[in-house]
Amino acid sequence: MRDATRKACLVAGGAGFLGSHLCERLLDRGHEVVCLDNFFTGSKRNIEHLLHHPRFELMRHDVTFPLYVEVDEIFNLACPASPVHYQHDPVQTTKTSVHGAINMLGLAKRLRAKILQASTSEVYGDPQVHPQREDYWGHVNPIGHRACYDEGKRCAETLFFDYHRQHKLRIKVMRIFNTYGPRMHPNDGRVVSNFIVQALTGKDITLYGDGSQTRSFCYVDDLVEGALKLMDTDDLIIGPVNVGNPVESTIRELAERIVELTNSRSVIVYRPLPSDDPMQRCPDIARARAWLDWEPQVQLEQGLRSTIEYFDRLLGRPAT
């Protein structure tokens, strides 16, 4: 007989950067974990240390196809999250967000399971409100190069709320802002991993635009804690809830900090700004503070040091 406090949790996208950390935390809590991934951007390397865990199961599956398992909670993290990856096959990216949401919601409906959607700050587009609050509807180009991800995630949120209203499904919607940490993909094109890899390998550090655009960077451990706290709330709290770091940095400041922390000789060079790239991105986390008693704990320098150490090992360099 299974322990009544032990839950069976499905993590879609569980071999990815965020998903692998979430799988670890759920196992640490004593739960059973079914890790689902099609390995388009996820990697077995991220979860290989879990493969022999007695409460961990790995399934190779694409969420655009229906799934039949028995679980208590579902975390839907399945979707490429970096521009390099989601623009590689934009049609599949939209399918993953929309068909994936339909299939995960259908599973939750059949099981009467609680389900969390990993949404994104990209639903705000290039925002005209700063910082971004959850009641802001966004400023998104629906036909741009980023729309496959932005609009896919917006449609997924629509589906979650309609399943909640129509089928009384127990949903949680979390809007994730820029997150970084160990297990980021080295070639995903995201700014933290880009800069660290370039700095460690002595290549030019490429800034798009003049580097004055701002982002807020949340360490992965804090992000996962926010996801767990949201899933643990009662059924009256459904979201959306911003989960991210409200402290802004310019991209140029980030590049300079990484050069300093890696003792790199890399030179910062400037390239044209991609289309629809937002100039500002920073969360208002009042809801997370009030509803989840959550805010980030890891300072940027501390998180960058841990991430740099990870990439040192990944690239086969001795840690400094």
Short mmCIF file of C-alpha atoms in Angstrom, two decimals:
data_model
loop_
_atom_site.label_atom_id
_atom_site.label_comp_id
_atom_site.label_asym_id
_atom_site.label_seq_id
_atom_site.Cartn_x
_atom_site.Cartn_y
_atom_site.Cartn_z
CA MET A 1 0.00 0.00 0.00
CA ARG A 2 1.34 3.40 -0.99
CA ASP A 3 2.02 5.98 1.72
CA ALA A 4 -0.97 8.36 1.80
CA THR A 5 1.39 11.37 1.77
CA ARG A 6 3.21 10.07 -1.31
CA LYS A 7 1.91 11.39 -4.61
CA ALA A 8 2.49 10.13 -8.13
CA CYS A 9 3.68 13.14 -10.13
CA LEU A 10 4.01 13.44 -13.89
CA VAL A 11 6.62 15.95 -15.11
CA ALA A 12 6.19 16.60 -18.84
CA GLY A 13 9.50 17.92 -20.11
CA GLY A 14 11.17 16.31 -17.13
CA ALA A 15 14.56 15.80 -18.80
CA GLY A 16 14.90 19.50 -19.59
CA PHE A 17 16.70 22.21 -17.66
CA LEU A 18 13.82 23.10 -15.33
CA GLY A 19 12.12 19.72 -15.42
CA SER A 20 15.15 17.78 -14.20
CA HIS A 21 15.51 20.03 -11.15
CA LEU A 22 11.78 19.66 -10.46
CA CYS A 23 12.05 15.86 -10.68
CA GLU A 24 14.83 15.93 -8.08
CA ARG A 25 12.82 18.07 -5.68
CA LEU A 26 9.73 15.89 -5.99
CA LEU A 27 11.80 12.78 -5.24
CA ASP A 28 13.33 14.59 -2.26
CA ARG A 29 9.79 15.13 -0.99
CA GLY A 30 9.17 11.40 -1.12
CA HIS A 31 6.92 11.35 -4.19
CA GLU A 32 6.89 9.01 -7.18
CA VAL A 33 7.93 10.73 -10.41
CA VAL A 34 7.10 9.87 -13.99
CA CYS A 35 9.47 11.89 -16.18
CA LEU A 36 8.11 12.42 -19.68
CA ASP A 37 10.27 13.78 -22.50
CA ASN A 38 10.77 13.43 -26.25
CA PHE A 39 14.39 14.65 -25.95
CA PHE A 40 14.08 17.39 -28.54
CA THR A 41 15.74 19.81 -26.12
CA GLY A 42 15.86 17.66 -22.98
CA SER A 43 18.82 15.37 -22.31
CA LYS A 44 19.27 12.06 -20.55
CA ARG A 45 22.41 13.57 -19.05
CA ASN A 46 20.17 15.82 -16.95
CA ILE A 47 18.41 12.89 -15.27
CA GLU A 48 20.91 10.03 -15.58
CA HIS A 49 21.63 10.23 -11.83
CA LEU A 50 17.92 9.52 -11.22
CA LEU A 51 17.49 6.56 -13.57
CA HIS A 52 18.06 3.93 -10.86
CA HIS A 53 15.99 5.69 -8.22
CA PRO A 54 13.20 3.32 -7.09
CA ARG A 55 10.53 6.05 -7.32
CA PHE A 56 11.62 7.45 -10.70
CA GLU A 57 10.35 6.34 -14.11
CA LEU A 58 11.42 7.72 -17.48
CA MET A 59 9.07 7.66 -20.47
CA ARG A 60 10.03 8.76 -23.98
CA HIS A 61 6.88 10.42 -25.30
CA ASP A 62 5.77 13.51 -27.19
CA VAL A 63 2.97 15.44 -25.50
CA THR A 64 1.37 16.20 -28.87
CA PHE A 65 0.09 12.61 -28.66
CA PRO A 66 -2.33 11.39 -25.97
CA LEU A 67 -0.91 9.71 -22.89
CA TYR A 68 -2.48 7.21 -20.50
CA VAL A 69 -0.87 6.95 -17.07
CA GLU A 70 -2.16 7.06 -13.50
CA VAL A 71 -0.92 10.05 -11.50
CA ASP A 72 -2.10 12.49 -8.85
CA GLU A 73 -0.43 15.69 -10.09
CA ILE A 74 0.78 16.89 -13.47
CA PHE A 75 3.45 19.50 -14.15
CA ASN A 76 3.31 20.56 -17.81
CA LEU A 77 6.76 21.92 -18.67
CA ALA A 78 6.98 20.40 -22.14
CA CYS A 79 8.00 22.97 -24.76
CA PRO A 80 11.25 24.35 -26.18
CA ALA A 81 11.87 27.59 -24.28
CA SER A 82 14.75 29.31 -26.07
CA PRO A 83 14.42 31.21 -29.37
CA VAL A 84 17.06 29.03 -31.07
CA HIS A 85 15.08 25.88 -30.30
CA TYR A 86 11.49 27.07 -30.64
CA GLN A 87 12.19 28.85 -33.93
CA HIS A 88 13.90 25.76 -35.36
CA ASP A 89 10.49 24.15 -35.94
CA PRO A 90 7.88 26.82 -35.19
CA VAL A 91 4.91 24.71 -36.28
CA GLN A 92 5.92 21.93 -33.89
CA THR A 93 6.47 24.52 -31.14
CA THR A 94 2.88 25.72 -31.49
CA LYS A 95 1.65 22.14 -31.57
CA THR A 96 3.61 21.34 -28.41
CA SER A 97 2.06 24.26 -26.54
CA VAL A 98 -1.51 23.80 -27.82
CA HIS A 99 -1.91 20.07 -28.52
CA GLY A 100 0.32 19.33 -25.53
CA ALA A 101 -1.92 21.39 -23.27
CA ILE A 102 -5.04 19.68 -24.65
CA ASN A 103 -3.56 16.22 -24.03
CA MET A 104 -2.28 17.02 -20.53
CA LEU A 105 -5.59 18.67 -19.61
CA GLY A 106 -7.48 15.69 -20.99
CA LEU A 107 -5.39 13.39 -18.83
CA ALA A 108 -5.98 15.58 -15.77
CA LYS A 109 -9.71 15.63 -16.50
CA ARG A 110 -9.87 11.83 -16.70
CA LEU A 111 -7.88 11.41 -13.49
CA ARG A 112 -9.33 14.45 -11.67
CA ALA A 113 -5.69 15.36 -11.07
CA LYS A 114 -4.28 18.76 -10.20
CA ILE A 115 -2.28 20.25 -13.09
CA LEU A 116 0.26 23.06 -13.32
CA GLN A 117 1.05 24.90 -16.55
CA ALA A 118 4.56 26.30 -16.95
CA SER A 119 3.65 29.45 -18.85
CA THR A 120 6.06 32.26 -19.58
CA SER A 121 6.72 35.97 -19.35
CA GLU A 122 6.68 35.89 -23.16
CA VAL A 123 2.88 36.14 -22.95
CA TYR A 124 3.52 39.84 -22.20
CA GLY A 125 5.45 40.27 -25.48
CA ASP A 126 7.36 43.55 -25.73
CA PRO A 127 5.57 45.08 -22.75
CA GLN A 128 4.22 48.61 -22.54
CA VAL A 129 3.68 48.21 -18.78
CA HIS A 130 6.65 47.90 -16.44
CA PRO A 131 7.11 45.88 -14.31
CA GLN A 132 4.68 43.32 -15.67
CA ARG A 133 1.67 42.40 -13.53
CA GLU A 134 -0.53 39.40 -14.13
CA ASP A 135 -3.52 41.56 -15.05
CA TYR A 136 -1.59 43.07 -18.00
CA TRP A 137 -2.77 41.50 -21.27
CA GLY A 138 0.48 41.99 -23.14
CA HIS A 139 1.79 43.45 -26.40
CA VAL A 140 2.50 40.51 -28.70
CA ASN A 141 3.09 40.32 -32.45
CA PRO A 142 0.87 37.36 -33.46
CA ILE A 143 2.66 36.80 -36.80
CA GLY A 144 6.29 37.44 -35.82
CA HIS A 145 9.16 34.99 -35.53
CA ARG A 146 8.56 34.56 -31.79
CA ALA A 147 4.79 34.09 -32.12
CA CYS A 148 4.98 30.29 -32.24
CA TYR A 149 6.11 30.37 -28.61
CA ASP A 150 4.39 33.54 -27.37
CA GLU A 151 0.98 32.78 -28.85
CA GLY A 152 1.29 29.06 -28.22
CA LYS A 153 1.73 29.74 -24.52
CA ARG A 154 -1.07 32.31 -24.52
CA CYS A 155 -3.42 29.76 -26.11
CA ALA A 156 -2.34 27.15 -23.56
CA GLU A 157 -3.35 29.53 -20.77
CA THR A 158 -6.73 30.00 -22.48
CA LEU A 159 -7.22 26.24 -22.56
CA PHE A 160 -6.29 25.87 -18.89
CA PHE A 161 -8.75 28.50 -17.77
CA ASP A 162 -11.53 27.14 -20.00
CA TYR A 163 -11.00 23.61 -18.66
CA HIS A 164 -11.21 25.09 -15.18
CA ARG A 165 -14.42 26.98 -15.91
CA GLN A 166 -16.08 24.28 -18.00
CA HIS A 167 -14.86 21.09 -16.30
CA LYS A 168 -13.97 22.37 -12.80
CA LEU A 169 -10.41 21.18 -13.32
CA ARG A 170 -7.92 22.04 -10.57
CA ILE A 171 -5.38 24.17 -12.42
CA LYS A 172 -2.32 26.27 -11.56
CA VAL A 173 -0.76 28.69 -14.07
CA MET A 174 2.77 29.97 -13.44
CA ARG A 175 4.39 32.61 -15.66
CA ILE A 176 8.12 31.97 -15.64
CA PHE A 177 10.56 34.82 -16.13
CA ASN A 178 14.20 34.40 -17.20
CA THR A 179 15.65 31.47 -15.27
CA TYR A 180 19.23 30.22 -15.24
CA GLY A 181 21.41 27.65 -13.51
CA PRO A 182 23.14 24.30 -13.95
CA ARG A 183 21.84 22.06 -16.76
CA MET A 184 21.04 24.90 -19.13
CA HIS A 185 21.67 23.74 -22.68
CA PRO A 186 25.03 25.18 -23.83
CA ASN A 187 23.68 26.01 -27.31
CA ASP A 188 20.18 27.21 -26.48
CA GLY A 189 20.89 30.83 -27.37
CA ARG A 190 19.76 32.17 -24.01
CA VAL A 191 21.75 35.07 -22.73
CA VAL A 192 23.25 33.58 -19.54
CA SER A 193 24.41 30.33 -21.16
CA ASN A 194 25.60 32.19 -24.28
CA PHE A 195 27.72 34.62 -22.30
CA ILE A 196 29.18 31.98 -19.99
CA VAL A 197 30.15 29.61 -22.81
CA GLN A 198 31.64 32.46 -24.83
CA ALA A 199 33.57 33.75 -21.82
CA LEU A 200 34.93 30.32 -20.84
CA THR A 201 36.04 29.53 -24.39
CA GLY A 202 37.58 32.96 -24.99
CA LYS A 203 35.20 33.90 -27.80
CA ASP A 204 33.69 37.34 -28.37
CA ILE A 205 30.65 37.96 -26.20
CA THR A 206 27.81 38.98 -28.49
CA LEU A 207 25.36 41.61 -27.32
CA TYR A 208 22.30 42.29 -29.45
CA GLY A 209 21.38 45.95 -29.64
CA ASP A 210 23.32 48.33 -27.41
CA GLY A 211 23.01 46.12 -24.32
CA SER A 212 20.70 48.55 -22.52
CA GLN A 213 17.70 46.21 -22.63
CA THR A 214 16.88 44.75 -19.23
CA ARG A 215 16.09 41.30 -17.92
CA SER A 216 15.61 39.85 -14.45
CA PHE A 217 17.33 36.56 -13.72
CA CYS A 218 15.94 33.94 -11.33
CA TYR A 219 18.08 31.01 -10.17
CA VAL A 220 16.62 27.60 -10.93
CA ASP A 221 16.33 26.49 -7.28
CA ASP A 222 14.16 29.52 -6.50
CA LEU A 223 12.02 28.90 -9.57
CA VAL A 224 11.36 25.26 -8.64
CA GLU A 225 10.48 26.30 -5.10
CA GLY A 226 7.92 28.71 -6.53
CA ALA A 227 6.40 25.97 -8.70
CA LEU A 228 6.07 23.62 -5.74
CA LYS A 229 4.56 26.31 -3.52
CA LEU A 230 2.01 27.14 -6.22
CA MET A 231 1.06 23.49 -6.67
CA ASP A 232 0.65 23.17 -2.89
CA THR A 233 -1.88 26.01 -2.63
CA ASP A 234 -5.57 25.29 -2.20
CA ASP A 235 -7.89 25.03 -5.17
CA LEU A 236 -9.01 28.68 -4.91
CA ILE A 237 -5.60 29.87 -6.08
CA ILE A 238 -5.21 29.14 -9.77
CA GLY A 239 -3.11 32.05 -11.03
CA PRO A 240 -1.66 33.23 -13.21
CA VAL A 241 1.28 33.93 -10.90
CA ASN A 242 4.54 35.55 -11.99
CA VAL A 243 7.56 33.62 -10.74
CA GLY A 244 10.83 35.42 -11.32
CA ASN A 245 13.34 37.85 -9.88
CA PRO A 246 12.12 41.48 -9.63
CA VAL A 247 15.72 42.82 -9.64
CA GLU A 248 16.61 44.08 -13.13
CA SER A 249 19.99 44.03 -14.86
CA THR A 250 20.94 45.37 -18.24
CA ILE A 251 22.31 42.82 -20.66
CA ARG A 252 25.57 44.78 -20.80
CA GLU A 253 25.91 44.63 -17.00
CA LEU A 254 25.33 40.87 -17.12
CA ALA A 255 28.03 40.41 -19.78
CA GLU A 256 30.54 42.47 -17.82
CA ARG A 257 29.79 40.52 -14.62
CA ILE A 258 30.31 37.17 -16.34
CA VAL A 259 33.60 38.32 -17.88
CA GLU A 260 34.76 39.32 -14.40
CA LEU A 261 33.64 36.09 -12.70
CA THR A 262 35.29 33.89 -15.35
CA ASN A 263 38.50 35.96 -15.54
CA SER A 264 37.93 35.89 -19.29
CA ARG A 265 39.80 37.79 -21.97
CA SER A 266 36.68 37.82 -24.14
CA VAL A 267 35.70 41.07 -25.82
CA ILE A 268 32.12 42.34 -25.90
CA VAL A 269 30.88 42.93 -29.45
CA TYR A 270 27.55 44.31 -30.62
CA ARG A 271 25.10 42.86 -33.16
CA PRO A 272 21.72 44.09 -34.49
CA LEU A 273 18.74 43.51 -32.21
CA PRO A 274 16.47 40.65 -33.39
CA SER A 275 12.89 41.48 -34.33
CA ASP A 276 10.29 41.54 -31.53
CA ASP A 277 13.00 41.23 -28.85
CA PRO A 278 11.54 42.93 -25.75
CA MET A 279 13.43 45.91 -24.35
CA GLN A 280 12.26 45.36 -20.78
CA ARG A 281 11.29 42.27 -18.87
CA CYS A 282 10.75 42.32 -15.11
CA PRO A 283 8.03 40.70 -12.98
CA ASP A 284 5.79 42.24 -10.41
CA ILE A 285 5.76 39.40 -7.84
CA ALA A 286 3.20 40.82 -5.41
CA ARG A 287 0.93 37.81 -6.02
CA ALA A 288 3.74 35.32 -5.41
CA ARG A 289 4.67 37.08 -2.18
CA ALA A 290 1.05 37.24 -0.95
CA TRP A 291 -0.29 33.90 -2.20
CA LEU A 292 2.80 31.68 -2.01
CA ASP A 293 4.97 33.43 0.58
CA TRP A 294 7.66 33.23 -2.08
CA GLU A 295 10.42 35.44 -3.38
CA PRO A 296 13.89 34.67 -4.76
CA GLN A 297 16.62 33.89 -2.24
CA VAL A 298 19.68 33.34 -4.45
CA GLN A 299 21.62 36.48 -5.39
CA LEU A 300 22.74 36.87 -9.00
CA GLU A 301 26.47 36.53 -8.29
CA GLN A 302 25.96 33.37 -6.21
CA GLY A 303 23.81 31.82 -8.94
CA LEU A 304 26.21 32.81 -11.71
CA ARG A 305 29.14 31.20 -9.85
CA SER A 306 27.25 27.89 -9.60
CA THR A 307 26.27 28.08 -13.27
CA ILE A 308 29.82 28.90 -14.35
CA GLU A 309 31.13 25.89 -12.36
CA TYR A 310 28.63 23.66 -14.16
CA PHE A 311 29.72 24.88 -17.60
CA ASP A 312 33.37 24.53 -16.57
CA ARG A 313 32.74 20.83 -15.98
CA LEU A 314 30.56 20.43 -19.07
CA LEU A 315 33.20 21.95 -21.31
CA GLY A 316 35.91 19.79 -19.77
CA ARG A 317 37.72 22.68 -18.11
CA PRO A 318 39.03 22.58 -14.54
CA ALA A 319 36.88 24.60 -12.17
CA THR A 320 38.39 27.96 -11.22
#
